[in-house]
Amino acid sequence: MHENIRRLIRETRLDPANFILPLFIVEGARTIDRPIPSMPGVLQQGMDSLLRTCERALEAKLGGIILFGIPEEKDEHAHEAYSEHGVIQNAIREIKARMPELLVVTDVCLCEYTSHGHCGIVSEDERGEHEILNDVSVELLTRCAVSHAEAGADLIAPSDMMDGRVGAIREALDAGGFSSLPIMSYSAKYASAFYGPFRDAAGSAPQFGDRRSHQMDVANSDEAIRVVARDIDEGADIVMVKPAMPSLDIIRRVKETFNIPTAAYQVSGEYSMIKAAGMNGWIDEKRVMMESLTTIKRAGASIILTYFALAAAEALKSE
Ligand code: PBG
């Protein structure tokens, strides 16, 4: 009957330190603040406006931020993904120079940098069939990871889902003098329709085909355990399940099976659904936001990547 008793016996508590805020940095004018129509409240940002958001993340005591880059130039080999002066590498240096205490996570993938929007290098056979070349792609992904490390990233998060990339990145980081830099692997990453708005935000929608050759079938659960086991074996320090709300069962299985720091990504589509319904007055946005985050943590994810990170930290403060 009493709130003080409910408070006393509450099993799951959220803390801003659980949240990682995804940010989209766009090359070009430093003052860009471009709304993303399918993600109300989320922006593509130039360097100056990104730095302001980073300051807010620091003040809110978030766990950290994760950076996604929107380069000016895309090509078949995703050059900008591993260039020393790519959009992400520059952003990491600027953020760390001003806010060394802010945890900066970087997403390692090629899809935002390839002209065709795929996560790897694509070959085409005589019948016009496309295939992502795993090993060549892994080679470029390791260069991308090392370039992030050299720029000063605190945590490397490969999201491409190529085979063998965690091990290859671990080896390359060690060889480059970054043996203490941890890896948070997008391990159980499903081929989900919930990523739709992100692909608008990052301009990374595949121009042909889809990602089902390397992202997981949503119908599978045992496979998630196998891929997580493989990533841990290859050197992942933190494993991620994505998307979050449709995968609460997977989060729980991973946490119970491996007892390793487990992250979940509440992805763009999850965010946009809550936002849209909230803006229509169909649900209480703030309560649904907090309920969704609490249940993701209750399922076993102590690290949550969420576009709600700042709003949720604000809500916790006023509680
Ligand atoms: C790949 C990547 C994606 C997301 C995070 N990293 C897109 C994809 O796999 O197609 C999706 C995140 C979201 O939907 O919020 N770089």
Short mmCIF file of C-alpha atoms and ligand atoms in Angstrom, two decimals:
data_model
loop_
_atom_site.label_atom_id
_atom_site.label_comp_id
_atom_site.label_asym_id
_atom_site.label_seq_id
_atom_site.Cartn_x
_atom_site.Cartn_y
_atom_site.Cartn_z
CA MET A 1 0.00 0.00 0.00
CA HIS A 2 2.90 2.36 0.61
CA GLU A 3 5.32 3.91 -1.84
CA ASN A 4 8.16 3.78 0.68
CA ILE A 5 7.77 -0.03 0.92
CA ARG A 6 7.59 -0.38 -2.87
CA ARG A 7 10.72 1.71 -3.09
CA LEU A 8 12.42 -0.47 -0.48
CA ILE A 9 11.77 -3.74 -2.30
CA ARG A 10 12.31 -2.47 -5.86
CA GLU A 11 14.63 -4.84 -7.72
CA THR A 12 15.68 -2.75 -10.69
CA ARG A 13 16.93 0.80 -10.54
CA LEU A 14 18.01 2.88 -13.50
CA ASP A 15 21.00 5.15 -13.33
CA PRO A 16 22.24 7.58 -16.02
CA ALA A 17 25.50 5.60 -15.95
CA ASN A 18 23.59 2.73 -17.59
CA PHE A 19 22.86 4.78 -20.69
CA ILE A 20 24.89 5.38 -23.83
CA LEU A 21 23.60 8.12 -26.12
CA PRO A 22 23.94 7.57 -29.90
CA LEU A 23 25.00 10.70 -31.80
CA PHE A 24 25.13 11.43 -35.54
CA ILE A 25 28.01 13.62 -36.65
CA VAL A 26 27.79 15.08 -40.12
CA GLU A 27 30.71 16.43 -42.13
CA GLY A 28 30.48 20.02 -43.33
CA ALA A 29 29.44 23.18 -41.49
CA ARG A 30 30.14 22.95 -37.75
CA THR A 31 26.81 24.52 -36.86
CA ILE A 32 24.55 22.01 -38.63
CA ASP A 33 21.56 20.90 -36.52
CA ARG A 34 19.47 18.93 -38.96
CA PRO A 35 16.35 17.20 -37.63
CA ILE A 36 15.79 13.59 -38.68
CA PRO A 37 12.12 13.44 -39.72
CA SER A 38 11.58 9.80 -38.70
CA MET A 39 13.27 10.34 -35.31
CA PRO A 40 11.71 13.41 -33.67
CA GLY A 41 14.15 15.02 -31.25
CA VAL A 42 17.25 13.40 -32.81
CA LEU A 43 19.61 15.48 -34.96
CA GLN A 44 22.38 15.14 -37.47
CA GLN A 45 24.94 17.49 -35.96
CA GLY A 46 27.96 19.45 -37.07
CA MET A 47 30.98 19.54 -34.76
CA ASP A 48 29.97 22.56 -32.65
CA SER A 49 26.48 21.37 -31.97
CA LEU A 50 27.78 17.85 -31.30
CA LEU A 51 30.15 19.24 -28.69
CA ARG A 52 27.26 20.97 -26.95
CA THR A 53 25.35 17.69 -26.76
CA CYS A 54 28.49 15.98 -25.43
CA GLU A 55 28.62 18.59 -22.66
CA ARG A 56 25.03 17.79 -21.76
CA ALA A 57 25.86 14.07 -21.72
CA LEU A 58 28.72 14.74 -19.34
CA GLU A 59 26.62 16.95 -17.06
CA ALA A 60 23.88 14.31 -17.00
CA LYS A 61 26.56 11.75 -15.97
CA LEU A 62 25.61 9.38 -18.78
CA GLY A 63 27.63 6.20 -19.20
CA GLY A 64 28.89 7.61 -22.49
CA ILE A 65 28.09 8.42 -26.08
CA ILE A 66 28.40 6.35 -29.26
CA LEU A 67 29.32 8.07 -32.49
CA PHE A 68 27.95 7.46 -35.97
CA GLY A 69 29.45 9.34 -38.89
CA ILE A 70 27.85 10.73 -42.00
CA PRO A 71 30.74 11.39 -44.40
CA GLU A 72 30.64 13.82 -47.29
CA GLU A 73 31.99 11.19 -49.64
CA LYS A 74 31.04 7.55 -49.91
CA ASP A 75 32.68 5.01 -52.19
CA GLU A 76 32.82 1.28 -52.83
CA HIS A 77 35.76 0.83 -50.48
CA ALA A 78 34.43 2.95 -47.63
CA HIS A 79 37.66 4.99 -47.50
CA GLU A 80 36.28 7.54 -45.07
CA ALA A 81 35.66 4.81 -42.50
CA TYR A 82 39.37 4.29 -41.84
CA SER A 83 40.93 7.58 -42.91
CA GLU A 84 43.00 9.35 -40.27
CA HIS A 85 40.95 12.49 -40.89
CA GLY A 86 37.57 10.90 -41.38
CA VAL A 87 34.48 12.40 -39.81
CA ILE A 88 34.62 10.08 -36.77
CA GLN A 89 38.37 10.29 -36.23
CA ASN A 90 38.19 14.11 -36.22
CA ALA A 91 35.19 14.08 -33.89
CA ILE A 92 36.87 11.75 -31.38
CA ARG A 93 39.93 14.02 -31.21
CA GLU A 94 37.84 17.16 -30.70
CA ILE A 95 35.65 15.59 -28.02
CA LYS A 96 38.54 14.02 -26.10
CA ALA A 97 40.55 17.25 -26.23
CA ARG A 98 37.74 19.13 -24.49
CA MET A 99 36.11 16.40 -22.42
CA PRO A 100 38.67 13.68 -21.68
CA GLU A 101 36.40 12.22 -19.00
CA LEU A 102 33.49 11.55 -21.40
CA LEU A 103 33.40 7.89 -22.47
CA VAL A 104 33.47 7.81 -26.27
CA VAL A 105 32.32 4.61 -27.93
CA THR A 106 32.72 4.18 -31.68
CA ASP A 107 30.61 2.06 -33.99
CA VAL A 108 32.78 0.08 -36.38
CA CYS A 109 30.95 -0.69 -39.60
CA LEU A 110 31.26 0.23 -43.27
CA CYS A 111 27.59 0.79 -44.17
CA GLU A 112 27.65 4.54 -43.55
CA TYR A 113 30.72 4.88 -45.80
CA THR A 114 29.99 2.60 -48.75
CA SER A 115 28.19 4.02 -51.78
CA HIS A 116 25.91 0.96 -51.84
CA GLY A 117 25.14 1.04 -48.11
CA HIS A 118 26.37 -2.46 -47.31
CA CYS A 119 28.40 -3.32 -44.23
CA GLY A 120 31.27 -4.73 -46.29
CA ILE A 121 32.90 -4.84 -49.69
CA VAL A 122 30.53 -6.20 -52.32
CA SER A 123 31.38 -8.28 -55.38
CA GLU A 124 29.07 -8.99 -58.29
CA ASP A 125 29.21 -12.22 -60.29
CA GLU A 126 28.38 -12.72 -63.99
CA ARG A 127 24.70 -13.34 -63.16
CA GLY A 128 24.52 -9.99 -61.38
CA GLU A 129 24.31 -11.64 -57.93
CA HIS A 130 25.92 -9.70 -55.10
CA GLU A 131 27.99 -11.08 -52.28
CA ILE A 132 29.65 -9.38 -49.35
CA LEU A 133 33.30 -10.43 -49.24
CA ASN A 134 33.83 -11.38 -45.61
CA ASP A 135 37.59 -11.46 -45.26
CA VAL A 136 38.35 -8.34 -47.28
CA SER A 137 35.71 -6.52 -45.26
CA VAL A 138 37.20 -7.71 -41.97
CA GLU A 139 40.57 -6.33 -43.07
CA LEU A 140 39.03 -2.88 -43.59
CA LEU A 141 37.06 -3.10 -40.35
CA THR A 142 40.28 -3.71 -38.41
CA ARG A 143 41.80 -0.60 -40.02
CA CYS A 144 38.70 1.32 -39.03
CA ALA A 145 38.97 0.12 -35.41
CA VAL A 146 42.66 0.97 -35.17
CA SER A 147 42.03 4.45 -36.62
CA HIS A 148 39.40 5.05 -33.92
CA ALA A 149 41.84 3.85 -31.28
CA GLU A 150 44.57 6.15 -32.57
CA ALA A 151 42.16 9.09 -32.45
CA GLY A 152 41.42 8.33 -28.79
CA ALA A 153 38.25 6.20 -28.61
CA ASP A 154 37.54 4.55 -25.24
CA LEU A 155 35.54 1.54 -26.39
CA ILE A 156 35.30 -0.07 -29.82
CA ALA A 157 31.94 -1.45 -30.93
CA PRO A 158 31.96 -3.54 -34.11
CA SER A 159 28.42 -3.70 -35.55
CA ASP A 160 29.08 -5.15 -38.99
CA MET A 161 28.45 -8.83 -38.12
CA MET A 162 31.14 -10.21 -40.45
CA ASP A 163 32.63 -13.54 -39.33
CA GLY A 164 35.84 -13.36 -37.37
CA ARG A 165 35.90 -9.59 -36.97
CA VAL A 166 36.12 -9.48 -33.18
CA GLY A 167 39.24 -11.66 -33.15
CA ALA A 168 40.81 -9.73 -36.00
CA ILE A 169 40.10 -6.38 -34.35
CA ARG A 170 41.45 -7.63 -31.00
CA GLU A 171 44.66 -8.75 -32.68
CA ALA A 172 45.06 -5.49 -34.61
CA LEU A 173 44.43 -3.38 -31.51
CA ASP A 174 46.97 -5.40 -29.51
CA ALA A 175 49.54 -5.10 -32.29
CA GLY A 176 48.91 -1.35 -32.48
CA GLY A 177 49.66 -0.83 -28.79
CA PHE A 178 46.01 -0.74 -27.68
CA SER A 179 45.87 -3.97 -25.70
CA SER A 180 43.90 -2.33 -22.88
CA LEU A 181 41.23 -0.88 -25.16
CA PRO A 182 38.06 -2.95 -24.69
CA ILE A 183 35.64 -4.26 -27.33
CA MET A 184 31.86 -4.12 -27.04
CA SER A 185 30.63 -6.42 -29.75
CA TYR A 186 27.24 -6.17 -31.40
CA SER A 187 26.99 -9.95 -30.99
CA ALA A 188 23.35 -10.95 -31.26
CA LYS A 189 22.31 -8.46 -33.90
CA TYR A 190 19.11 -9.37 -35.66
CA ALA A 191 18.11 -8.51 -39.24
CA SER A 192 15.42 -6.24 -37.83
CA ALA A 193 12.94 -3.88 -39.48
CA PHE A 194 13.27 -1.71 -36.37
CA TYR A 195 16.48 -0.16 -37.81
CA GLY A 196 14.50 1.71 -40.49
CA PRO A 197 14.72 5.25 -39.07
CA PHE A 198 18.46 4.85 -38.33
CA ARG A 199 19.12 4.21 -41.99
CA ASP A 200 17.47 7.57 -42.75
CA ALA A 201 19.53 9.20 -40.03
CA ALA A 202 22.84 7.74 -41.20
CA GLY A 203 21.99 7.51 -44.90
CA SER A 204 23.00 3.86 -44.76
CA ALA A 205 20.08 1.98 -46.31
CA PRO A 206 21.35 -0.73 -48.69
CA GLN A 207 20.82 0.31 -52.32
CA PHE A 208 20.07 -3.31 -53.26
CA GLY A 209 19.51 -6.52 -51.33
CA ASP A 210 19.36 -6.64 -47.54
CA ARG A 211 21.44 -7.65 -44.50
CA ARG A 212 20.08 -11.14 -43.97
CA SER A 213 23.29 -12.84 -45.06
CA HIS A 214 25.11 -11.59 -41.95
CA GLN A 215 22.52 -10.32 -39.46
CA MET A 216 20.53 -12.92 -37.53
CA ASP A 217 17.12 -14.37 -38.27
CA VAL A 218 14.68 -13.05 -35.65
CA ALA A 219 13.23 -16.54 -35.39
CA ASN A 220 16.41 -17.85 -33.73
CA SER A 221 17.43 -17.97 -30.08
CA ASP A 222 20.02 -20.79 -29.83
CA GLU A 223 21.96 -19.10 -32.63
CA ALA A 224 22.24 -15.99 -30.47
CA ILE A 225 23.97 -18.07 -27.81
CA ARG A 226 26.37 -19.49 -30.39
CA VAL A 227 27.35 -16.11 -31.81
CA VAL A 228 27.78 -14.58 -28.37
CA ALA A 229 29.97 -17.54 -27.31
CA ARG A 230 32.05 -17.06 -30.45
CA ASP A 231 32.50 -13.32 -29.85
CA ILE A 232 33.53 -13.88 -26.22
CA ASP A 233 35.97 -16.52 -27.39
CA GLU A 234 37.42 -14.03 -29.89
CA GLY A 235 37.92 -11.41 -27.20
CA ALA A 236 34.72 -9.40 -26.72
CA ASP A 237 34.64 -7.72 -23.29
CA ILE A 238 31.00 -6.61 -23.47
CA VAL A 239 28.39 -8.27 -25.65
CA MET A 240 25.34 -6.56 -27.10
CA VAL A 241 21.88 -7.71 -28.05
CA LYS A 242 20.00 -5.64 -30.62
CA PRO A 243 17.18 -4.62 -30.94
CA ALA A 244 16.27 -4.49 -27.25
CA MET A 245 12.53 -4.66 -26.59
CA PRO A 246 11.86 -7.42 -29.14
CA SER A 247 14.79 -9.41 -27.65
CA LEU A 248 14.22 -9.36 -23.89
CA ASP A 249 14.29 -13.16 -23.88
CA ILE A 250 17.66 -13.14 -25.63
CA ILE A 251 19.11 -10.56 -23.22
CA ARG A 252 18.07 -12.78 -20.31
CA ARG A 253 19.51 -15.96 -21.90
CA VAL A 254 22.81 -14.25 -22.72
CA LYS A 255 23.13 -12.79 -19.23
CA GLU A 256 22.35 -16.12 -17.54
CA THR A 257 24.52 -18.20 -19.84
CA PHE A 258 27.66 -16.06 -19.84
CA ASN A 259 27.42 -13.72 -16.86
CA ILE A 260 29.35 -11.11 -18.82
CA PRO A 261 28.63 -7.36 -19.03
CA THR A 262 25.66 -7.26 -21.36
CA ALA A 263 24.44 -4.32 -23.41
CA ALA A 264 21.21 -3.84 -25.34
CA TYR A 265 20.49 -1.32 -28.08
CA GLN A 266 17.04 0.24 -27.94
CA VAL A 267 17.11 1.04 -31.64
CA SER A 268 15.70 3.80 -33.79
CA GLY A 269 12.39 2.07 -34.56
CA GLU A 270 11.75 1.39 -30.87
CA TYR A 271 12.42 5.06 -30.12
CA SER A 272 10.31 6.37 -32.98
CA MET A 273 7.30 4.20 -32.09
CA ILE A 274 7.28 5.52 -28.54
CA LYS A 275 7.83 9.09 -29.76
CA ALA A 276 5.09 8.93 -32.39
CA ALA A 277 2.50 7.45 -30.05
CA GLY A 278 3.50 9.97 -27.38
CA MET A 279 3.22 12.91 -29.77
CA ASN A 280 -0.25 11.73 -30.75
CA GLY A 281 -1.30 11.60 -27.12
CA TRP A 282 -1.96 7.85 -27.42
CA ILE A 283 0.46 6.89 -24.66
CA ASP A 284 2.23 8.66 -21.83
CA GLU A 285 5.62 9.03 -23.50
CA LYS A 286 7.65 9.62 -20.36
CA ARG A 287 6.19 6.66 -18.50
CA VAL A 288 6.56 4.33 -21.50
CA MET A 289 10.17 5.50 -21.92
CA MET A 290 11.01 4.68 -18.29
CA GLU A 291 9.09 1.39 -18.38
CA SER A 292 10.89 0.27 -21.52
CA LEU A 293 14.30 1.09 -20.07
CA THR A 294 13.49 -0.56 -16.74
CA THR A 295 12.37 -3.77 -18.42
CA ILE A 296 15.47 -3.88 -20.63
CA LYS A 297 17.61 -3.61 -17.51
CA ARG A 298 15.43 -6.12 -15.64
CA ALA A 299 15.99 -8.57 -18.52
CA GLY A 300 19.74 -8.38 -17.81
CA ALA A 301 21.23 -5.47 -19.76
CA SER A 302 23.12 -3.11 -17.47
CA ILE A 303 24.24 -1.05 -20.46
CA ILE A 304 21.52 0.44 -22.66
CA LEU A 305 22.19 2.33 -25.87
CA THR A 306 19.19 4.61 -26.21
CA TYR A 307 18.14 7.82 -27.94
CA PHE A 308 16.24 8.55 -24.72
CA ALA A 309 19.46 8.74 -22.67
CA LEU A 310 19.29 12.47 -21.89
CA ALA A 311 15.51 12.53 -21.38
CA ALA A 312 15.67 9.49 -19.09
CA ALA A 313 18.53 10.98 -17.06
CA GLU A 314 16.44 14.13 -16.69
CA ALA A 315 13.42 12.09 -15.57
CA LEU A 316 15.54 10.23 -12.98
CA LYS A 317 16.80 13.52 -11.60
CA SER A 318 13.31 14.89 -11.07
CA GLU A 319 12.02 11.65 -9.52
C1 PBG B 1 25.42 -0.41 -38.43
C2 PBG B 1 24.42 -0.06 -37.40
C3 PBG B 1 23.04 0.00 -37.57
C4 PBG B 1 22.50 0.39 -36.35
C5 PBG B 1 23.56 0.55 -35.47
N1 PBG B 1 24.74 0.25 -36.15
C6 PBG B 1 22.22 -0.17 -38.79
C7 PBG B 1 22.06 -1.49 -39.43
O1 PBG B 1 22.55 -2.51 -38.97
O2 PBG B 1 21.42 -1.48 -40.47
C8 PBG B 1 21.04 0.57 -36.07
C9 PBG B 1 20.72 1.39 -34.87
C10 PBG B 1 19.32 1.88 -34.81
O3 PBG B 1 18.41 1.44 -35.55
O4 PBG B 1 19.07 2.75 -33.97
N2 PBG B 1 26.37 0.61 -38.57
#
